[in-house]
XYZ file of C-alpha atoms in Angstrom:
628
model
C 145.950 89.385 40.941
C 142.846 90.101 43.121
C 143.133 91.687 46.023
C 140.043 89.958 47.467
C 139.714 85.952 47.264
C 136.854 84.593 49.083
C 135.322 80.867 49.451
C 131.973 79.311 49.920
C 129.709 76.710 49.264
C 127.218 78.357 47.239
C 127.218 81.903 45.515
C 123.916 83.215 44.302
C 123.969 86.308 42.049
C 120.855 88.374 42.190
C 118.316 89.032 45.053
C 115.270 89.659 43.410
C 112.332 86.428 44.351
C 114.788 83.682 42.195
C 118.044 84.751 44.000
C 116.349 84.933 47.822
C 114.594 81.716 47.432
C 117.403 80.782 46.546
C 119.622 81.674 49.223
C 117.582 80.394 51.931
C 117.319 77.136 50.501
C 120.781 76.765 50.849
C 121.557 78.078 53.526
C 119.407 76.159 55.600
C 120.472 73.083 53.953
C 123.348 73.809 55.627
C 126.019 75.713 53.206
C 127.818 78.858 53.287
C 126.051 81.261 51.102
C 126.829 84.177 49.485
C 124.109 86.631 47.938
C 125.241 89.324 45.522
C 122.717 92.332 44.749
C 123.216 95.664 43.167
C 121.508 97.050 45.811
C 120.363 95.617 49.300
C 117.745 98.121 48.835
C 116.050 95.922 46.411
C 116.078 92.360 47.588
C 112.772 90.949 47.049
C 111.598 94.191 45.291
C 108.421 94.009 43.517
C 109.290 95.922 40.707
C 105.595 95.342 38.864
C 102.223 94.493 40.445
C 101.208 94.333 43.875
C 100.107 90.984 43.699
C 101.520 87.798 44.709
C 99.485 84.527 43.398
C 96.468 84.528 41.000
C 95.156 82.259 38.821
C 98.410 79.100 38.730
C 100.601 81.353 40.621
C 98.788 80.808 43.699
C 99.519 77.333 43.498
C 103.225 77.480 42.922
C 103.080 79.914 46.132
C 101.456 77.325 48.181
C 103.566 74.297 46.746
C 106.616 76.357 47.762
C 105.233 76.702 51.099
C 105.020 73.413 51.445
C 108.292 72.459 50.263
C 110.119 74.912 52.792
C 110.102 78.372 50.740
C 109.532 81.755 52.573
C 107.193 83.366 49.968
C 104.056 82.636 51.386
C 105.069 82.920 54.906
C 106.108 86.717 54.209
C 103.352 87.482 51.685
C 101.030 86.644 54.843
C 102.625 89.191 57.423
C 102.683 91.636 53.991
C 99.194 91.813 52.552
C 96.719 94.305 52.460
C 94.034 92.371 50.583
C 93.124 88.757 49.693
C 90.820 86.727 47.374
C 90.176 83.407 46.043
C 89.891 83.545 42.244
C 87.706 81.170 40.369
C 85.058 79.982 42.990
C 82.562 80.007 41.216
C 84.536 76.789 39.389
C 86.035 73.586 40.313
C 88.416 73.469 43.069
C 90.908 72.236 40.284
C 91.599 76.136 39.496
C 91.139 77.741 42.377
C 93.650 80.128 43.384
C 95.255 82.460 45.653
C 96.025 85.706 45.166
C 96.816 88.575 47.384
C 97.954 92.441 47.227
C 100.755 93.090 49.258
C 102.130 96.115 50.543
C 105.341 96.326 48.294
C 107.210 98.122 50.280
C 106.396 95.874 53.820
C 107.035 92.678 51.571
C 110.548 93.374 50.527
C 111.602 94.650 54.198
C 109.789 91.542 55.843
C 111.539 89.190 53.172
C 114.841 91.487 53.769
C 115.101 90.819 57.454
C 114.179 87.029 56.602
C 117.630 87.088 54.282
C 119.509 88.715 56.779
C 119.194 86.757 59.932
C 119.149 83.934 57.887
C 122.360 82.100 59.704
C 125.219 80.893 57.086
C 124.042 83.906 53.932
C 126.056 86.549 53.647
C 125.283 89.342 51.711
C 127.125 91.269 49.316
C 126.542 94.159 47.328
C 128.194 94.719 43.907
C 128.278 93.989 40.044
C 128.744 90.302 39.129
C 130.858 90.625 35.286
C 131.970 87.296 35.362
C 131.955 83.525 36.033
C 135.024 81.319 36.640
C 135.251 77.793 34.978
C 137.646 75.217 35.062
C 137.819 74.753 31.156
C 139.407 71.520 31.102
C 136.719 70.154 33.742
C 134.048 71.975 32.703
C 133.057 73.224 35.900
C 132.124 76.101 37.863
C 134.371 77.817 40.262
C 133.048 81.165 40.697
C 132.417 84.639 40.144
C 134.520 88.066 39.734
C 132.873 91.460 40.865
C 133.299 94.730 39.071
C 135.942 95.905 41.450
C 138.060 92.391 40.674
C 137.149 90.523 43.482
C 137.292 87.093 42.970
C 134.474 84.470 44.948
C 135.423 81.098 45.111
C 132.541 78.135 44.779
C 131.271 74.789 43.482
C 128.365 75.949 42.798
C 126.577 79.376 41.509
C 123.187 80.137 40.992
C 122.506 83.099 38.850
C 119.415 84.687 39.142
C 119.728 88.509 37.416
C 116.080 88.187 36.436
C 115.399 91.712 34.177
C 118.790 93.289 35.336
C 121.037 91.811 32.093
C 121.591 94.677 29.400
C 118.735 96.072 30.443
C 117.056 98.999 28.794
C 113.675 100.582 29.506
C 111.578 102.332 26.698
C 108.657 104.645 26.281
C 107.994 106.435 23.317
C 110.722 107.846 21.514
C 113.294 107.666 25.655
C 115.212 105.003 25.455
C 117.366 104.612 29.071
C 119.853 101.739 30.058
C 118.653 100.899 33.243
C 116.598 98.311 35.279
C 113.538 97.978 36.581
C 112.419 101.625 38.602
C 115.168 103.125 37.211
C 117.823 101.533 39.114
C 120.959 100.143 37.798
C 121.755 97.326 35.222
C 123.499 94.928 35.219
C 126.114 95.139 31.879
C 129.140 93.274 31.595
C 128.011 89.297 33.019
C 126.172 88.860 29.547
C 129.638 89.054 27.821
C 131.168 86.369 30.148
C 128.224 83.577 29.152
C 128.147 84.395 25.588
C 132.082 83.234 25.708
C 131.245 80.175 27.823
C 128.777 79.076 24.948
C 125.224 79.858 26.196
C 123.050 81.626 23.633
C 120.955 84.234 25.125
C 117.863 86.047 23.753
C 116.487 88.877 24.519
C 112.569 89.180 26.100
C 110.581 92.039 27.142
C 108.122 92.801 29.359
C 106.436 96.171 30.576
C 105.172 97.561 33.628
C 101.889 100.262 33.980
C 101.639 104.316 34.715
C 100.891 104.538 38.516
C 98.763 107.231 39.944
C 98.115 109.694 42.926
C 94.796 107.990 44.757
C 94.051 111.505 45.960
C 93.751 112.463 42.173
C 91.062 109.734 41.306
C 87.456 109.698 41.911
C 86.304 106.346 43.321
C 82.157 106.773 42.763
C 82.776 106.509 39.215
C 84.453 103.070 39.719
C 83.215 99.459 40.988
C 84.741 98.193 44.417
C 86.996 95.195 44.461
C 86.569 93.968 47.846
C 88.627 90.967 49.861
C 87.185 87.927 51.288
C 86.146 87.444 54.242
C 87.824 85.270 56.265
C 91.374 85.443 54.739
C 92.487 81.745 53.868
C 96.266 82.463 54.189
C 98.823 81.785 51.893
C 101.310 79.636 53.922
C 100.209 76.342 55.904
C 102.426 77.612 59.014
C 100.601 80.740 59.200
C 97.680 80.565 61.939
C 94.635 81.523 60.086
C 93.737 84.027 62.941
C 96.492 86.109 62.629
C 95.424 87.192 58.849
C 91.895 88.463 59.617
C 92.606 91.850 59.320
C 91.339 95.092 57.819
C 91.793 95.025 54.351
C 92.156 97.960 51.884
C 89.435 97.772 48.987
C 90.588 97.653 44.857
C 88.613 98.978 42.058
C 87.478 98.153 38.843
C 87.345 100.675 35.131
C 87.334 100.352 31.731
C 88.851 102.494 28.745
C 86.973 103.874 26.046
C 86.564 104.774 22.251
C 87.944 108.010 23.393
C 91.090 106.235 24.450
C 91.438 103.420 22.010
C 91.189 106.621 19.601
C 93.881 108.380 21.405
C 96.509 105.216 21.172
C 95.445 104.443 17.229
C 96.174 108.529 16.356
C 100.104 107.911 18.342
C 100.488 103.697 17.293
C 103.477 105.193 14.922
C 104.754 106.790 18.627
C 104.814 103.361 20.397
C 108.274 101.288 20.337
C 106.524 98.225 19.779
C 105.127 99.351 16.626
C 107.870 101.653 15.073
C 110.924 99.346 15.443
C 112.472 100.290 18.740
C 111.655 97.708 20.727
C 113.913 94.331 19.737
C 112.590 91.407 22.348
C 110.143 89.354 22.538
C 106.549 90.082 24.797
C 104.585 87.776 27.049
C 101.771 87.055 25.250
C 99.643 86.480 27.630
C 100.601 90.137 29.083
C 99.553 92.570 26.412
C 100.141 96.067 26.647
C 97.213 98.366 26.333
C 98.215 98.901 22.465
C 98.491 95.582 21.507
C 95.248 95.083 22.973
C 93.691 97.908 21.106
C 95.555 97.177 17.613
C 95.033 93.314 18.054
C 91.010 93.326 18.878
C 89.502 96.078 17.277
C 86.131 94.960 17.892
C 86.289 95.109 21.876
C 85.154 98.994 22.606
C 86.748 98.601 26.156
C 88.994 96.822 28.156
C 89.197 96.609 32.097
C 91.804 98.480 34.547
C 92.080 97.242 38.002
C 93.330 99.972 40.224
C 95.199 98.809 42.893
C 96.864 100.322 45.540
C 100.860 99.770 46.159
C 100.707 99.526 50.000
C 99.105 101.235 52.967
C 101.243 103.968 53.669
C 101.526 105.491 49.590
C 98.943 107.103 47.641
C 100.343 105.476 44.695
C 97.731 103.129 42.605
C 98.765 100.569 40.318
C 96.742 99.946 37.045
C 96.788 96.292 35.829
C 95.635 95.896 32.269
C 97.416 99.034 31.314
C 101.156 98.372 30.346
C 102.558 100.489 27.802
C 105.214 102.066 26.289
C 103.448 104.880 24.876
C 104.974 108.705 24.731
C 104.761 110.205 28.517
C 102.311 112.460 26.703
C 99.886 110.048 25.138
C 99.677 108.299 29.149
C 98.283 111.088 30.465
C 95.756 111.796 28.314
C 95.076 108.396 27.810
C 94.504 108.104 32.173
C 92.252 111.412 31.485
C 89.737 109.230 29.064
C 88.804 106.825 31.704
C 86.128 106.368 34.273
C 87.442 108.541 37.603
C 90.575 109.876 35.856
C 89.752 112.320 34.497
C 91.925 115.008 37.209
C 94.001 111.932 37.043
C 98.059 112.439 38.320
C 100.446 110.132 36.886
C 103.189 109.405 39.728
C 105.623 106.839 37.504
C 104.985 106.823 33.593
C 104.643 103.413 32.232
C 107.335 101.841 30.166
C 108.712 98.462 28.412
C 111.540 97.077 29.300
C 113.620 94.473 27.321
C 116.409 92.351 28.710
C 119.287 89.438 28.325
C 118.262 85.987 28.997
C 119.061 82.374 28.328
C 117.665 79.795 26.088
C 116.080 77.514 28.735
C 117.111 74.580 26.152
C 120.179 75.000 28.378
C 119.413 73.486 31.192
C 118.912 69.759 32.731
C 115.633 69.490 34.588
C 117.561 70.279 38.345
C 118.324 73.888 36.249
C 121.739 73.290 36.360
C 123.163 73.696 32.967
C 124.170 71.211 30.445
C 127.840 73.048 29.052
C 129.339 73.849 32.607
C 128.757 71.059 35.875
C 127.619 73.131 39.065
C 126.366 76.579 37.485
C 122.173 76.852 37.881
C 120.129 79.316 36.231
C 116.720 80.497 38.267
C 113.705 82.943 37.430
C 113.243 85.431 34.349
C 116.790 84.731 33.586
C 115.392 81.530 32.095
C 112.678 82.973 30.212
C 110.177 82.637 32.440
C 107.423 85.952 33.723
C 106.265 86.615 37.309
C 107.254 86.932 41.168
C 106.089 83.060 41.455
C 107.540 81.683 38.493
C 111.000 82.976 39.632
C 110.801 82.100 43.339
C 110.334 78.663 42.833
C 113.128 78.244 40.083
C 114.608 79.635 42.877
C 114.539 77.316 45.141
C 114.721 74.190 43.232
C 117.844 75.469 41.761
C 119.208 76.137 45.596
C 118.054 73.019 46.902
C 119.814 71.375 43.276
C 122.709 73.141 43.959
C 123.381 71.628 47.486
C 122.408 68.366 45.981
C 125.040 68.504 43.861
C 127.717 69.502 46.400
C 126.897 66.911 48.748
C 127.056 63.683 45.963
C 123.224 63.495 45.967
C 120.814 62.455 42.942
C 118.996 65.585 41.716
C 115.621 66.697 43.708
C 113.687 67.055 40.566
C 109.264 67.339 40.444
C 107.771 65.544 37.860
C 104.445 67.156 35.900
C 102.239 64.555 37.981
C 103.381 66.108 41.221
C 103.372 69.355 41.241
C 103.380 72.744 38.804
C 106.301 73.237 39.948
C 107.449 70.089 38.046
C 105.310 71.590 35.091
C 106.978 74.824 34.777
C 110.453 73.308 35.015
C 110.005 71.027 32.443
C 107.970 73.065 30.057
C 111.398 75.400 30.308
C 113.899 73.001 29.220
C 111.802 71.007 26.914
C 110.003 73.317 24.869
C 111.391 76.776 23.096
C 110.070 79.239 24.627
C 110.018 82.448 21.683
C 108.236 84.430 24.252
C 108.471 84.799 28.203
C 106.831 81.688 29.920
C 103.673 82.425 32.124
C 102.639 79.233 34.222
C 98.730 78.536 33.375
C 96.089 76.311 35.092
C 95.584 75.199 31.548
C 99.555 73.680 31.335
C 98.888 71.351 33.755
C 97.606 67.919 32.408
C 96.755 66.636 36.399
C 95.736 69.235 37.770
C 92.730 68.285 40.178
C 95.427 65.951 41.577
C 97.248 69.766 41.857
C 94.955 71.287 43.890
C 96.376 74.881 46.037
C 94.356 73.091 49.111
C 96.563 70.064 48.907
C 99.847 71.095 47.913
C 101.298 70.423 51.685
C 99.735 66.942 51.337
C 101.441 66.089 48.126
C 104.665 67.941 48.872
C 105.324 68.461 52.909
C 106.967 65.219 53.251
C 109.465 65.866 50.258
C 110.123 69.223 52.186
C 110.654 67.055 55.211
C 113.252 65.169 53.921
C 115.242 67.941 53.014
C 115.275 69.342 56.462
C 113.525 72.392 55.253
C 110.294 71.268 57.002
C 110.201 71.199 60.830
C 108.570 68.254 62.853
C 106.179 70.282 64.371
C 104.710 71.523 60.623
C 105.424 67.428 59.306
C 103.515 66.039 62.396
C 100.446 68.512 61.403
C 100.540 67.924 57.795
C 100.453 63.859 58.667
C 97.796 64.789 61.215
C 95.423 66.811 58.506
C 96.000 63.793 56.233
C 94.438 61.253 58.743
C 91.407 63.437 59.262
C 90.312 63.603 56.004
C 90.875 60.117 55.675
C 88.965 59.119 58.556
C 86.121 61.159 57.895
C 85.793 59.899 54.298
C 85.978 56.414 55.465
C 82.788 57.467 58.485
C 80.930 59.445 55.445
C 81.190 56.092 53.824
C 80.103 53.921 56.387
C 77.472 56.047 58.325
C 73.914 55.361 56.677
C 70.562 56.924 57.145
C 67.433 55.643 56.331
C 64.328 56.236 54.110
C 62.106 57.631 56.408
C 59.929 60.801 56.332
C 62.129 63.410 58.548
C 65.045 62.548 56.330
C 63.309 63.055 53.270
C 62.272 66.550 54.482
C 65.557 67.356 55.038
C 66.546 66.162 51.616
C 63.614 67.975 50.133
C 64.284 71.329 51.598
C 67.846 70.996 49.707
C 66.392 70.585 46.927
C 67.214 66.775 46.459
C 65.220 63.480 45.515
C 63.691 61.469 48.445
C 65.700 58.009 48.898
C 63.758 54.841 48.833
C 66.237 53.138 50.942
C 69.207 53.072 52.935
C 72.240 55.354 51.536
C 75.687 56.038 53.251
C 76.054 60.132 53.685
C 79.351 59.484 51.440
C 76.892 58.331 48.575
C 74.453 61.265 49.212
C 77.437 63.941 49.282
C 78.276 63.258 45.368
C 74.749 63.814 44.552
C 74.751 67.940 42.789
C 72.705 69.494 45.627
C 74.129 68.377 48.755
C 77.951 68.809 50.238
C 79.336 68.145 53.185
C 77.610 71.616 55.075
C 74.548 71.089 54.452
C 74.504 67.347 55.100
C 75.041 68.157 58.824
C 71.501 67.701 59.765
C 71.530 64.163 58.622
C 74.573 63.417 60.376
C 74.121 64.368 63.971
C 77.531 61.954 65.068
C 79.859 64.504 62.593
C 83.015 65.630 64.454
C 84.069 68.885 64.825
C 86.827 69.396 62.167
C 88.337 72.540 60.628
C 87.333 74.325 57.832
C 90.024 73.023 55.661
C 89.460 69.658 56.327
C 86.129 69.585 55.512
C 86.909 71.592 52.236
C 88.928 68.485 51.590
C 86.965 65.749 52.418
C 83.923 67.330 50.211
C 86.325 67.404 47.443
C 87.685 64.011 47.779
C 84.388 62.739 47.868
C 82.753 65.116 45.076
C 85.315 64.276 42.822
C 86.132 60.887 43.583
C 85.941 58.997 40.020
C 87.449 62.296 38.456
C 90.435 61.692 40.472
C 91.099 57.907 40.325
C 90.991 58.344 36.371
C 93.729 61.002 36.890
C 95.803 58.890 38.984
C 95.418 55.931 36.060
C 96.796 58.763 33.859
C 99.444 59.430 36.038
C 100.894 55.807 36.660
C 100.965 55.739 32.669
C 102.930 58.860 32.624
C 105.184 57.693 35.066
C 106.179 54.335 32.915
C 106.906 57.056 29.886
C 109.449 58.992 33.219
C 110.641 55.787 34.047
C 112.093 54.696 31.074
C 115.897 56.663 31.541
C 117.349 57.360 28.586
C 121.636 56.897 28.161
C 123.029 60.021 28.116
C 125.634 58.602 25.667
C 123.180 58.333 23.070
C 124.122 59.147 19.436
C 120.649 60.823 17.815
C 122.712 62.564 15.112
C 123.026 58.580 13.558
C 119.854 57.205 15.117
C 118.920 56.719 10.941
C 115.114 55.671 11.727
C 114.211 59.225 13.291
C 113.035 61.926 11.051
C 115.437 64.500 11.045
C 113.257 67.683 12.610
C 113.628 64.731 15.385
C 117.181 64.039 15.516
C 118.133 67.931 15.984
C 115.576 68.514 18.641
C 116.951 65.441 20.721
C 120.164 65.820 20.232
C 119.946 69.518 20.944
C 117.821 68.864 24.514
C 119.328 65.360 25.708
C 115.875 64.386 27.128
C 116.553 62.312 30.952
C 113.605 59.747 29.517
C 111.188 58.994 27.137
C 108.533 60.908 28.677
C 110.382 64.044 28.772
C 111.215 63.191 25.098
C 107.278 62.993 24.168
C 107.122 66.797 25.539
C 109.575 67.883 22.954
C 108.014 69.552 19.923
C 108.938 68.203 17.012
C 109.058 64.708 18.101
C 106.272 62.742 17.126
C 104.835 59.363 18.703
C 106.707 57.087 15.744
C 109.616 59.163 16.848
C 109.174 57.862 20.263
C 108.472 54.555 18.990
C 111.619 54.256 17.375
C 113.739 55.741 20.700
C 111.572 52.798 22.787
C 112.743 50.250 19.987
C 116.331 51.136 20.660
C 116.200 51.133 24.605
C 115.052 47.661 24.403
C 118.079 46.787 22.059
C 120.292 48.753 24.401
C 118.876 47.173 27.522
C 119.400 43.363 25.632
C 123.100 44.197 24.817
């Protein structure tokens, strides 16, 4: 018998972004919450890049803002540079991204966790989880030392920690990420409950001495200026700071002649390496190997924080020999007196077949235990932290009786990444894309706190002060775009100048400003001269009452899309249904279905492998169902 028996509401096991996210969620929610890490040393350690956001991830940063989540806040009070990718498009894919100080980030985030009221924190080895067989439900976890944690629901987020082992050249060393310990025995436990688990890999890059490099032989990556910050709390005077500058190389033919001569050296190549890469995260060989024609590739340099010399290189994972890195860092632009502070290496790990899981990430085989992060197949900081917190905010859902708080694809990526995971089968680590998302000027990063604040609100993770502002930004832009649209100016020869100097046709009558804004050369800036009754607003607003008038038609044909896709979401399928015998389905369809018990038809579109007669036939029997 254990010596130690403990009860809460929730236990969470991991404290990388998944298991944090997580915790707070809970907690604040209102339940007892217990954190497990192998070492407090590492909560919310960035164990890769220096980045949080980019190109999609920024938006599932700000959407978890919005909803209550404390990765943007921190991020903000943790940066050392910021930048708004993909201006120079549509606002549809414009994104956040910022380097952080890793170091600063996981303390600021750490002291977040610990005065959190109701989480505790515990550190130790999770090996198992206790079920009620007969039930089939959760009711907690044992610890290496035999320690047994009592709860009715458990969240585990181990994110790279499962079984892991990290590889470069011909070393091969059971550990996690940095070195530090894995985690080895849990992966045993869930393989006797049932779950299948696969095993993924992903790699991290050599980082460098800055005092080693030389900086005129490289381009300068600067930040914006001003800093939009990441979190809609965060006063946008308090980020305007003095921000540390990034840089720009490229390899060579000397170096893509270097990795060719070793290829038979590299893991990935010779056999060593078992799991599966992201593919949309190559390491510096596969590049190389896989696009032979390109006679360089680029190398961000990128420093880790403001009080290190050490430089991180994005675009240059590997798992090369220790020897080949170095002389591969001496080929390249400003390296060559190059000094290589942490070699590169792959690392491949345990993790679950998403197909596991009901869209709330709890799983299907045992009621009350969630799954969150890059335990679920998933890649990146952002990814994880917001599996994180739906599964936390699921989790307390569940305890208190309540229906499942689940984002659809129409609302949010956060509702695309979710059900991308437990509808598709992902052979490969999941990277959320810009390019996933079928609405996604409706899913804007500018708007995410007016599509989602008010969801936040209602699960008491938003506070009336930040509700009463969102509601207050939302009547602004509304107002305005209503005066644009009834404020006219008339065809005479002053106005015409104006229009003239902005490179725009003369009008030959009356026109409402709204009607002039949509026209290519004007917005709402430089329309100011026309419009000498405009009222002072804030940057942001204006950004969105430009875009709601720019893009006007573009987004009432989106929301027509949507309220089709909703009818497809509407339609709930029984969760009694027999596919196995549903005789008018082709058979690739029956397994699928029967193997991912789709919630409703549109979720059962997603599914690959089910085709639209398939559908057709599942909308016949509904109907028949519905009747009887």
């Amino acid at each position: 018998m254990s010596l130690i028996e403990e009860n809460y509401d929730v236990i969470v096991v991991g404290a990388g972004h998944a298991g944090v996210e997580a915790a707070l969620a809970s907690a604040r929610m209102g339940m007892e919450t217990l954190i497990f890490t192998l070492s407090p040393d590492a909560i919310s350690m960035m164990a890769c890049n220096p980045n949080i956001g980019g190109s999609s991830k920024g938006h599932l940063v700000r959407e978890l803002d919005a909803l209550g989540g404390e990765m943007g806040k921190v991020c903000d009070r943790s940066f050392i540079q910021s930048r708004m990718l993909n201006k120079s498009k549509g606002p549809a894919v414009h994104s956040l991204r910022a380097q952080a100080d890793k170091q600063l980030y996981s303390q600021n985030m750490r002291e977040v966790l610990e005065n959190q009221e109701r989480v505790h924190i515990r550190q130790g080895e999770v090996v198992s989880i206790l079920t009620d067989e007969e039930k089939k439900e959760v009711r907690g976890v044992e610890s290496s030392t035999g320690a047994r944690y009592f709860a009715k629901a458990v969240i585990i987020c181990t994110g790279v920690y499962l079984n892991a082992r990290c590889i470069y050249g011909e070393v091969s060393e059971k550990t996690g990420p940095n070195g530090l310990r894995r985690a080895e025995k849990l992966s045993d436990s869930l393989r006797e409950l049932g779950f299948p688990l696969l095993r993924f890999k992903t790699g991290t890059p050599a980082r460098v001495d800055r005092r080693s490099l030389d900086f005129s032989q490289m381009e300068v990556q600067k930040g914006d200026v001003p800093v939009v910050p990441f979190s809609f709390s965060t006063d946008p005077a308090s980020v305007q700071i003095e921000q540390d500058d990034c840089f720009l190389t490229y390899t060579n033919e000397e170096g893509h002649s270097l990795i060719r001569e070793n290829i038979h050296r590299a893991p990935m190549y010779n056999g060593s390496i078992e799991g599966t890469g992201p593919r949309y995260c190559p390491s510096i060989e596969d590049k190389v190997m896989k696009f032979p024609d390109k006679d360089r590739h680029q190398i961000f340099v990128e420093p880790e924080g403001r009080y290190t010399n050490e430089m991180y290189l994005s675009g240059l994972s590997s798992s090369l020999p220790e020897d080949v890195q170095i002389a591969l860092l001496h080929t390249m632009p400003g390296f060559q007196k190059a000094e290589m502070v942490r070699h590169a290496y792959a690392i491949e790990y345990d993790c679950l077949n998403s197909l596991e899981l009901k869209n709330n990430l709890e799983t299907k085989r045992i009621a009350g235990l969630f799954f969150a992060g890059q335990m679920n197949g998933s890649s990146g900081y952002e990814e994880a932290a917001v599996q994180g917190f739906m599964a936390g905010v699921n989790a307390v859902k569940r305890l208190r009786g309540e229906e499942a708080f689940v984002l659809d694809r129409s609302e949010a990526y956060i509702g695309v990444l979710i059900d991308d995971l437990v509808t598709k089968e992902n052979k490969e680590p999941y990277r959320m894309m810009t390019s996933r998302a079928e609405y996604r000027l409706l899913l804007r990063q500018d708007n995410a706190d007016m599509r989602l604040r008010e969801k936040g609100y209602s699960l008491g993770l938003i506070s009336e002060e930040e509700i009463r502002k969102t509601r207050e930004k939302r009547e602004s832009i509304e107002k305005e775009v209503e005066r644009m649209a009834n404020t006219y100016i008339g065809a005479n020869e002053k106005n015409n100048a104006v229009l003239s100097r902005l490179g725009s046709s003369p009008i030959q009558s009356g026109i409402s400003l709204l009607e002039l804004c949509k026209r290519p050369e004007c917005n709402y800036k430089n329309l100011e001269e026309l419009d000498p009754e405009r009222p002072s607003l804030s940057a942001f607003i204006c950004e969105e009452v430009e875009i709601e008038i720019k893009y006007e038609g573009y987004i009432k044909r989106q929301i027509q899309q949507v309220e089709a896709f909703k009818k497809l979401e509407r339609k709930k399928l029984p969760k009694e249904i027999d596919y196995k015998n549903m005789q008018n389905l082709r058979l690739e369809a029956r397994q699928k279905l029967d193997k991912i018990h789709p919630e409703n038809i549109g979720m059962a579109s997603r599914i690959s492998g089910v085709s639209p007669a398939d559908i057709s036939v599942l909308l016949v029997y509904l109907e028949k169902y519905r009747k009887e």
